[in-house]
mmCIF file of C-alpha atoms in Angstrom:
data_model
loop_
_atom_site.group_PDB
_atom_site.id
_atom_site.type_symbol
_atom_site.label_atom_id
_atom_site.label_comp_id
_atom_site.label_asym_id
_atom_site.label_seq_id
_atom_site.Cartn_x
_atom_site.Cartn_y
_atom_site.Cartn_z
ATOM 1 C CA MET A 12 24.085 2.867 13.683
ATOM 2 C CA GLU A 13 21.004 4.776 14.794
ATOM 3 C CA LEU A 14 17.851 2.780 15.471
ATOM 4 C CA LEU A 15 14.780 4.940 14.777
ATOM 5 C CA ASP A 16 11.521 4.227 16.585
ATOM 6 C CA ALA A 17 8.034 4.594 15.116
ATOM 7 C CA ALA A 18 7.744 8.303 15.945
ATOM 8 C CA ALA A 19 11.151 9.169 14.489
ATOM 9 C CA THR A 20 10.429 7.109 11.369
ATOM 10 C CA THR A 21 7.092 8.869 10.887
ATOM 11 C CA ALA A 22 8.770 12.266 11.149
ATOM 12 C CA LEU A 23 11.208 11.328 8.379
ATOM 13 C CA LEU A 24 8.507 10.047 6.020
ATOM 14 C CA PRO A 25 5.900 12.739 5.282
ATOM 15 C CA TYR A 26 3.530 11.711 2.524
ATOM 16 C CA PRO A 27 4.510 14.380 -0.051
ATOM 17 C CA ALA A 28 8.161 13.310 0.242
ATOM 18 C CA LEU A 29 7.220 9.643 -0.024
ATOM 19 C CA VAL A 30 5.109 10.198 -3.140
ATOM 20 C CA ARG A 31 7.998 12.086 -4.721
ATOM 21 C CA GLY A 32 10.421 9.303 -3.796
ATOM 22 C CA LEU A 33 8.115 6.613 -5.147
ATOM 23 C CA ARG A 34 7.638 8.405 -8.450
ATOM 24 C CA GLU A 35 11.420 8.704 -8.813
ATOM 25 C CA VAL A 36 12.006 5.040 -7.937
ATOM 26 C CA LEU A 37 9.367 3.955 -10.457
ATOM 27 C CA GLN A 38 11.168 5.973 -13.115
ATOM 28 C CA ASP A 39 14.519 4.508 -12.045
ATOM 29 C CA ARG A 40 13.069 1.010 -12.209
ATOM 30 C CA GLN A 41 11.993 1.674 -15.789
ATOM 31 C CA SER A 42 15.524 2.721 -16.709
ATOM 32 C CA GLY A 43 17.221 -0.069 -14.756
ATOM 33 C CA ARG A 44 18.894 2.230 -12.230
ATOM 34 C CA ALA A 45 16.933 0.792 -9.290
ATOM 35 C CA VAL A 46 16.727 -2.971 -8.845
ATOM 36 C CA ALA A 47 15.284 -5.437 -6.354
ATOM 37 C CA PRO A 48 15.179 -9.240 -6.505
ATOM 38 C CA HIS A 49 11.900 -10.956 -5.757
ATOM 39 C CA ARG A 50 11.408 -11.082 -2.007
ATOM 40 C CA LEU A 51 12.127 -14.227 -0.056
ATOM 41 C CA ALA A 52 9.171 -15.498 1.969
ATOM 42 C CA THR A 53 9.328 -18.202 4.632
ATOM 43 C CA ALA A 54 6.305 -19.618 6.412
ATOM 44 C CA LEU A 55 6.279 -19.297 10.195
ATOM 45 C CA ASP A 56 3.891 -20.659 12.801
ATOM 46 C CA GLY A 57 0.831 -18.520 12.050
ATOM 47 C CA GLY A 58 2.738 -15.976 10.003
ATOM 48 C CA THR A 59 5.267 -15.152 7.309
ATOM 49 C CA LEU A 60 8.887 -13.976 7.374
ATOM 50 C CA LEU A 61 9.895 -11.703 4.482
ATOM 51 C CA LEU A 62 13.392 -10.600 3.417
ATOM 52 C CA MET A 63 13.511 -7.741 0.899
ATOM 53 C CA PRO A 64 16.683 -6.048 -0.479
ATOM 54 C CA ALA A 65 16.978 -3.250 -3.080
ATOM 55 C CA THR A 66 19.524 -0.730 -4.362
ATOM 56 C CA ASP A 67 19.927 2.176 -6.761
ATOM 57 C CA GLY A 68 23.740 2.136 -6.710
ATOM 58 C CA ARG A 69 23.952 4.895 -4.098
ATOM 59 C CA LEU A 70 21.687 3.613 -1.359
ATOM 60 C CA ALA A 71 20.720 0.068 -0.458
ATOM 61 C CA VAL A 72 18.060 -1.283 1.868
ATOM 62 C CA ALA A 73 17.408 -4.638 3.457
ATOM 63 C CA LYS A 74 14.061 -5.154 5.138
ATOM 64 C CA LEU A 75 13.313 -7.975 7.519
ATOM 65 C CA VAL A 76 9.613 -8.154 8.341
ATOM 66 C CA THR A 77 7.215 -10.614 9.914
ATOM 67 C CA VAL A 78 3.465 -10.674 9.330
ATOM 68 C CA HIS A 79 1.270 -12.476 11.864
ATOM 69 C CA PRO A 80 -2.416 -11.684 11.125
ATOM 70 C CA GLY A 81 -3.548 -13.118 14.457
ATOM 71 C CA ASN A 82 -1.277 -10.933 16.570
ATOM 72 C CA PRO A 83 -3.748 -8.090 17.277
ATOM 73 C CA GLU A 84 -5.968 -10.575 19.103
ATOM 74 C CA ARG A 85 -2.975 -11.276 21.366
ATOM 75 C CA GLY A 86 -2.194 -7.608 21.878
ATOM 76 C CA LEU A 87 0.759 -7.605 19.459
ATOM 77 C CA PRO A 88 1.242 -5.772 16.144
ATOM 78 C CA ALA A 89 0.475 -7.799 13.025
ATOM 79 C CA VAL A 90 3.527 -6.401 11.208
ATOM 80 C CA GLN A 91 6.949 -6.119 12.830
ATOM 81 C CA GLY A 92 10.285 -5.412 11.211
ATOM 82 C CA GLU A 93 13.249 -3.217 10.431
ATOM 83 C CA VAL A 94 14.572 -1.477 7.330
ATOM 84 C CA VAL A 95 18.359 -1.200 7.351
ATOM 85 C CA VAL A 96 19.584 1.698 5.181
ATOM 86 C CA LEU A 97 23.132 1.412 3.811
ATOM 87 C CA ASP A 98 25.578 3.376 1.693
ATOM 88 C CA ALA A 99 25.732 1.103 -1.364
ATOM 89 C CA ARG A 100 29.264 2.176 -2.289
ATOM 90 C CA SER A 101 30.870 1.298 1.046
ATOM 91 C CA GLY A 102 28.349 -0.926 2.779
ATOM 92 C CA ARG A 103 28.305 1.437 5.749
ATOM 93 C CA ARG A 104 25.109 1.174 7.746
ATOM 94 C CA LEU A 105 23.472 4.579 7.974
ATOM 95 C CA PHE A 106 20.383 4.026 10.145
ATOM 96 C CA VAL A 107 17.487 1.647 10.741
ATOM 97 C CA LEU A 108 13.861 2.645 10.143
ATOM 98 C CA ASP A 109 11.033 1.093 12.107
ATOM 99 C CA GLY A 110 9.814 -1.538 9.654
ATOM 100 C CA ALA A 111 6.115 -1.529 10.473
ATOM 101 C CA THR A 112 5.898 2.263 10.243
ATOM 102 C CA ALA A 113 7.925 2.481 7.037
ATOM 103 C CA THR A 114 5.877 -0.317 5.453
ATOM 104 C CA ALA A 115 2.545 1.261 6.338
ATOM 105 C CA ARG A 116 3.507 4.745 5.162
ATOM 106 C CA ARG A 117 5.205 3.755 1.907
ATOM 107 C CA THR A 118 2.303 1.432 1.039
ATOM 108 C CA ALA A 119 -0.234 4.187 1.692
ATOM 109 C CA ALA A 120 1.873 6.648 -0.286
ATOM 110 C CA LEU A 121 1.993 4.237 -3.245
ATOM 111 C CA SER A 122 -1.805 3.889 -3.135
ATOM 112 C CA LEU A 123 -2.037 7.688 -2.952
ATOM 113 C CA LEU A 124 0.184 8.059 -6.021
ATOM 114 C CA ALA A 125 -1.906 5.435 -7.856
ATOM 115 C CA ALA A 126 -5.121 7.281 -6.966
ATOM 116 C CA GLN A 127 -3.648 10.583 -8.137
ATOM 117 C CA LEU A 128 -2.756 8.979 -11.472
ATOM 118 C CA LEU A 129 -5.676 6.620 -12.022
ATOM 119 C CA ALA A 130 -8.820 7.477 -10.044
ATOM 120 C CA PRO A 131 -11.594 8.140 -12.577
ATOM 121 C CA GLY A 132 -14.042 9.761 -10.159
ATOM 122 C CA PRO A 133 -13.888 12.695 -7.764
ATOM 123 C CA ALA A 134 -11.908 12.203 -4.562
ATOM 124 C CA GLU A 135 -14.793 12.994 -2.254
ATOM 125 C CA SER A 136 -15.555 10.036 -0.018
ATOM 126 C CA LEU A 137 -13.502 7.054 1.120
ATOM 127 C CA LEU A 138 -14.351 3.550 2.304
ATOM 128 C CA ILE A 139 -11.712 1.625 4.238
ATOM 129 C CA VAL A 140 -12.183 -2.079 4.911
ATOM 130 C CA GLY A 141 -9.739 -3.073 7.619
ATOM 131 C CA ALA A 142 -8.949 -0.866 10.602
ATOM 132 C CA GLY A 143 -5.368 -1.866 11.324
ATOM 133 C CA THR A 144 -2.098 -0.035 10.728
ATOM 134 C CA GLU A 145 -2.519 0.063 6.944
ATOM 135 C CA GLY A 146 -6.097 1.301 7.207
ATOM 136 C CA ARG A 147 -4.967 4.146 9.456
ATOM 137 C CA ALA A 148 -2.051 5.071 7.180
ATOM 138 C CA HIS A 149 -4.305 5.126 4.110
ATOM 139 C CA LEU A 150 -6.860 7.305 5.885
ATOM 140 C CA GLU A 151 -4.160 9.832 6.769
ATOM 141 C CA ALA A 152 -2.555 9.718 3.317
ATOM 142 C CA PHE A 153 -5.813 10.141 1.408
ATOM 143 C CA ILE A 154 -6.921 13.030 3.608
ATOM 144 C CA GLU A 155 -3.602 14.820 3.134
ATOM 145 C CA GLY A 156 -2.986 13.968 -0.500
ATOM 146 C CA LEU A 157 -6.480 13.892 -2.014
ATOM 147 C CA GLY A 158 -8.465 16.174 0.245
ATOM 148 C CA VAL A 159 -10.913 13.473 1.332
ATOM 149 C CA ARG A 160 -13.557 14.990 3.605
ATOM 150 C CA GLU A 161 -15.748 11.946 4.324
ATOM 151 C CA ALA A 162 -14.760 8.408 5.308
ATOM 152 C CA TYR A 163 -16.406 5.144 6.311
ATOM 153 C CA VAL A 164 -14.617 2.325 8.122
ATOM 154 C CA VAL A 165 -15.530 -1.364 8.218
ATOM 155 C CA SER A 166 -13.728 -3.946 10.340
ATOM 156 C CA ARG A 167 -14.464 -7.425 11.638
ATOM 157 C CA THR A 168 -13.802 -5.833 15.060
ATOM 158 C CA PRO A 169 -16.364 -3.031 15.457
ATOM 159 C CA ALA A 170 -14.390 -1.327 18.236
ATOM 160 C CA ARG A 171 -11.372 -0.930 15.964
ATOM 161 C CA ALA A 172 -13.563 0.488 13.197
ATOM 162 C CA GLU A 173 -14.889 3.085 15.621
ATOM 163 C CA GLN A 174 -11.361 3.920 16.808
ATOM 164 C CA LEU A 175 -10.224 4.609 13.247
ATOM 165 C CA ALA A 176 -13.361 6.619 12.497
ATOM 166 C CA ALA A 177 -12.710 8.659 15.642
ATOM 167 C CA HIS A 178 -9.167 9.299 14.394
ATOM 168 C CA GLY A 179 -10.634 10.568 11.132
ATOM 169 C CA ARG A 180 -12.859 12.968 13.048
ATOM 170 C CA GLU A 181 -9.816 14.179 14.985
ATOM 171 C CA LEU A 182 -8.228 14.956 11.622
ATOM 172 C CA GLY A 183 -11.210 17.155 10.746
ATOM 173 C CA ILE A 184 -13.320 14.995 8.456
ATOM 174 C CA ALA A 185 -16.713 13.330 8.783
ATOM 175 C CA ALA A 186 -16.022 9.679 9.592
ATOM 176 C CA GLU A 187 -18.294 6.813 10.573
ATOM 177 C CA ALA A 188 -17.849 3.151 11.499
ATOM 178 C CA LEU A 189 -20.101 0.715 9.635
ATOM 179 C CA ALA A 190 -20.976 -2.939 10.027
ATOM 180 C CA ASP A 191 -21.273 -3.550 6.270
ATOM 181 C CA PRO A 192 -19.757 -1.697 3.290
ATOM 182 C CA ALA A 193 -22.778 -2.320 1.025
ATOM 183 C CA SER A 194 -24.739 0.635 2.379
ATOM 184 C CA VAL A 195 -22.232 3.224 1.075
ATOM 185 C CA LEU A 196 -21.053 1.674 -2.191
ATOM 186 C CA ARG A 197 -23.202 4.051 -4.263
ATOM 187 C CA ARG A 198 -21.626 6.987 -2.441
ATOM 188 C CA VAL A 199 -17.899 6.323 -2.220
ATOM 189 C CA THR A 200 -15.464 6.844 -5.090
ATOM 190 C CA LEU A 201 -12.325 5.747 -3.216
ATOM 191 C CA ILE A 202 -12.023 2.318 -1.598
ATOM 192 C CA VAL A 203 -9.129 0.743 0.298
ATOM 193 C CA THR A 204 -9.096 -2.897 1.353
ATOM 194 C CA ALA A 205 -6.429 -3.551 3.970
ATOM 195 C CA THR A 206 -7.109 -6.997 5.397
ATOM 196 C CA THR A 207 -5.491 -10.417 5.262
ATOM 197 C CA SER A 208 -8.755 -12.128 4.401
ATOM 198 C CA GLU A 209 -8.903 -15.243 2.250
ATOM 199 C CA LEU A 210 -12.479 -14.379 1.253
ATOM 200 C CA PRO A 211 -13.743 -11.199 -0.471
ATOM 201 C CA VAL A 212 -14.484 -8.370 1.950
ATOM 202 C CA LEU A 213 -16.011 -6.064 -0.679
ATOM 203 C CA PRO A 214 -19.213 -6.609 -2.710
ATOM 204 C CA GLU A 215 -19.022 -6.532 -6.487
ATOM 205 C CA ALA A 216 -21.444 -3.625 -6.966
ATOM 206 C CA ILE A 217 -19.142 -0.618 -6.713
ATOM 207 C CA ARG A 218 -19.529 2.564 -8.753
ATOM 208 C CA PRO A 219 -18.149 2.556 -12.315
ATOM 209 C CA ASP A 220 -16.020 5.590 -11.413
ATOM 210 C CA ALA A 221 -14.593 4.027 -8.240
ATOM 211 C CA PHE A 222 -10.902 3.517 -7.488
ATOM 212 C CA VAL A 223 -9.943 0.516 -5.354
ATOM 213 C CA ALA A 224 -6.549 0.083 -3.704
ATOM 214 C CA ALA A 225 -6.308 -3.550 -2.610
ATOM 215 C CA VAL A 226 -3.266 -3.748 -0.349
ATOM 216 C CA GLY A 227 -3.958 -6.395 2.282
ATOM 217 C CA ALA A 228 -3.765 -9.798 0.563
ATOM 218 C CA TYR A 229 -0.198 -10.851 -0.198
ATOM 219 C CA ARG A 230 -0.438 -14.591 -0.862
ATOM 220 C CA PRO A 231 -2.173 -16.547 -3.677
ATOM 221 C CA GLU A 232 -4.770 -17.996 -1.308
ATOM 222 C CA MET A 233 -5.807 -14.542 -0.072
ATOM 223 C CA ALA A 234 -8.397 -12.480 -1.938
ATOM 224 C CA GLU A 235 -10.096 -9.314 -0.696
ATOM 225 C CA LEU A 236 -11.979 -8.630 -3.942
ATOM 226 C CA PRO A 237 -14.675 -10.756 -5.627
ATOM 227 C CA PRO A 238 -13.547 -12.245 -8.972
ATOM 228 C CA ALA A 239 -16.403 -10.622 -10.909
ATOM 229 C CA LEU A 240 -15.275 -7.172 -9.791
ATOM 230 C CA VAL A 241 -11.673 -7.889 -10.714
ATOM 231 C CA ARG A 242 -12.642 -9.156 -14.158
ATOM 232 C CA ARG A 243 -14.629 -6.025 -15.059
ATOM 233 C CA ALA A 244 -12.127 -3.504 -13.689
ATOM 234 C CA ARG A 245 -9.171 -1.790 -15.307
ATOM 235 C CA LEU A 246 -6.236 -3.445 -13.545
ATOM 236 C CA TYR A 247 -2.976 -1.914 -12.346
ATOM 237 C CA VAL A 248 -0.294 -3.444 -10.117
ATOM 238 C CA ASP A 249 2.825 -2.284 -8.332
ATOM 239 C CA THR A 250 4.913 -4.945 -10.130
ATOM 240 C CA LEU A 251 3.835 -7.662 -12.544
ATOM 241 C CA GLU A 252 6.354 -10.200 -11.264
ATOM 242 C CA GLY A 253 5.074 -9.840 -7.719
ATOM 243 C CA ALA A 254 1.407 -9.825 -8.700
ATOM 244 C CA LYS A 255 1.686 -12.964 -10.825
ATOM 245 C CA THR A 256 2.928 -15.006 -7.858
ATOM 246 C CA GLU A 257 1.301 -13.297 -4.856
ATOM 247 C CA ALA A 258 -1.821 -11.319 -5.842
ATOM 248 C CA GLY A 259 -4.547 -13.793 -4.947
ATOM 249 C CA ASP A 260 -7.226 -11.249 -5.909
ATOM 250 C CA LEU A 261 -6.052 -11.385 -9.530
ATOM 251 C CA ILE A 262 -4.846 -14.984 -9.636
ATOM 252 C CA GLN A 263 -8.149 -16.384 -8.369
ATOM 253 C CA ALA A 264 -10.094 -14.231 -10.842
ATOM 254 C CA GLY A 265 -8.253 -15.909 -13.727
ATOM 255 C CA ILE A 266 -7.489 -12.613 -15.454
ATOM 256 C CA ASP A 267 -5.540 -12.209 -18.690
ATOM 257 C CA TRP A 268 -2.215 -10.740 -17.534
ATOM 258 C CA ARG A 269 -1.876 -8.908 -20.837
ATOM 259 C CA THR A 270 -4.649 -6.599 -19.612
ATOM 260 C CA VAL A 271 -2.704 -5.628 -16.459
ATOM 261 C CA THR A 272 -0.575 -2.473 -16.379
ATOM 262 C CA GLN A 273 2.301 -1.714 -14.035
ATOM 263 C CA LEU A 274 2.016 1.587 -12.197
ATOM 264 C CA GLU A 275 5.310 2.838 -13.641
ATOM 265 C CA ASP A 276 3.748 2.644 -17.108
ATOM 266 C CA ALA A 277 0.996 5.043 -16.006
ATOM 267 C CA LEU A 278 3.271 7.838 -14.792
ATOM 268 C CA ASP A 279 2.671 9.892 -17.940
ATOM 269 C CA GLY A 280 -1.119 9.549 -17.719
ATOM 270 C CA VAL A 281 -3.754 7.035 -18.804
ATOM 271 C CA GLU A 282 -6.932 7.060 -20.855
ATOM 272 C CA GLN A 283 -9.973 7.172 -18.603
ATOM 273 C CA ASP A 284 -11.976 4.300 -20.062
ATOM 274 C CA ALA A 285 -15.242 3.020 -18.628
ATOM 275 C CA GLY A 286 -15.260 0.853 -15.542
ATOM 276 C CA PRO A 287 -13.767 0.975 -12.070
ATOM 277 C CA VAL A 288 -10.024 0.909 -11.455
ATOM 278 C CA VAL A 289 -8.343 -1.667 -9.236
ATOM 279 C CA PHE A 290 -4.780 -1.055 -8.087
ATOM 280 C CA LYS A 291 -3.299 -4.182 -6.539
ATOM 281 C CA SER A 292 -0.168 -3.860 -4.432
ATOM 282 C CA VAL A 293 1.714 -6.799 -2.925
ATOM 283 C CA GLY A 294 4.834 -4.878 -1.933
ATOM 284 C CA ASN A 295 8.382 -4.588 -3.189
ATOM 285 C CA ALA A 296 11.694 -3.575 -1.635
ATOM 286 C CA LEU A 297 11.900 -0.700 -4.121
ATOM 287 C CA TRP A 298 9.160 1.051 -2.155
ATOM 288 C CA ASP A 299 11.353 0.728 0.948
ATOM 289 C CA LEU A 300 14.205 2.188 -1.078
ATOM 290 C CA ALA A 301 11.951 5.155 -1.871
ATOM 291 C CA ALA A 302 11.297 5.538 1.861
ATOM 292 C CA ALA A 303 15.041 5.425 2.535
ATOM 293 C CA ARG A 304 15.642 8.161 -0.039
ATOM 294 C CA ALA A 305 12.976 10.335 1.565
ATOM 295 C CA ALA A 306 14.443 9.728 5.030
ATOM 296 C CA VAL A 307 17.986 10.586 3.895
ATOM 297 C CA ARG A 308 16.743 13.845 2.360
ATOM 298 C CA MET A 309 14.852 14.773 5.518
ATOM 299 C CA ARG A 310 17.895 14.044 7.688
ATOM 300 C CA THR A 311 20.086 16.107 5.375
ATOM 301 C CA THR A 312 17.813 19.126 4.942
ATOM 302 C CA GLY A 313 15.952 19.008 8.237
#
């Protein structure tokens, strides 16, 4: 069984292929052809262990991932893991994707698909709060998939914000590190929050035509967005079952879950009503299955 490192995993998961795979998996979830049980989470010392299986009858995946938010301060990655890809009909192990890379890229690709479907305003400028692996992946995905030409980066570690902004400039866009997001909220139409904060990292006063992808918080006690913003936004989630138990941004805002739409129900288009859009993603093994499909296609076609 081939173990693929971060570089090899990246090469197998280009964003256009991931978006295509995610759209297909969302459709297959609607029809019942792709299934995943709710992920198993176990608390660790300073972190969380997650086990996430999924299958579509042809392929199966099992992801084992750990999340330790304090690791970067110790010189270690916050997210570590593996995605085992199997032939569902025989159980034969096909290959193993680098879990941190696959997670970052499929999450960014899902946010990209959500923005393509839901963003009410022009895709001109981007604010990223959080300069870790997910922040970097979202910057790359939104540049490639939406044509973003201007980005601002905010991080609790200014040096990391500047590093990500410098990466944006290397990719050919205007990018700047900021100490506070408030100064650009009237300018940006795309916002990504990619932190593990338990307190809001974004002010309420965003543009009415803004799109927010909140991807960092994954436990009920975590919340990157202020409740007032959540309550006035049009709300979309990757899965309702996951959001109801893990999306602290929505849970703490006390929203009416009948007003929340799953992304799969927006694949055929949505009405662009007034107000900003919030897309909340907590993760699901089906998105790893989409990554596995994309990787198998790339390995087959080259």
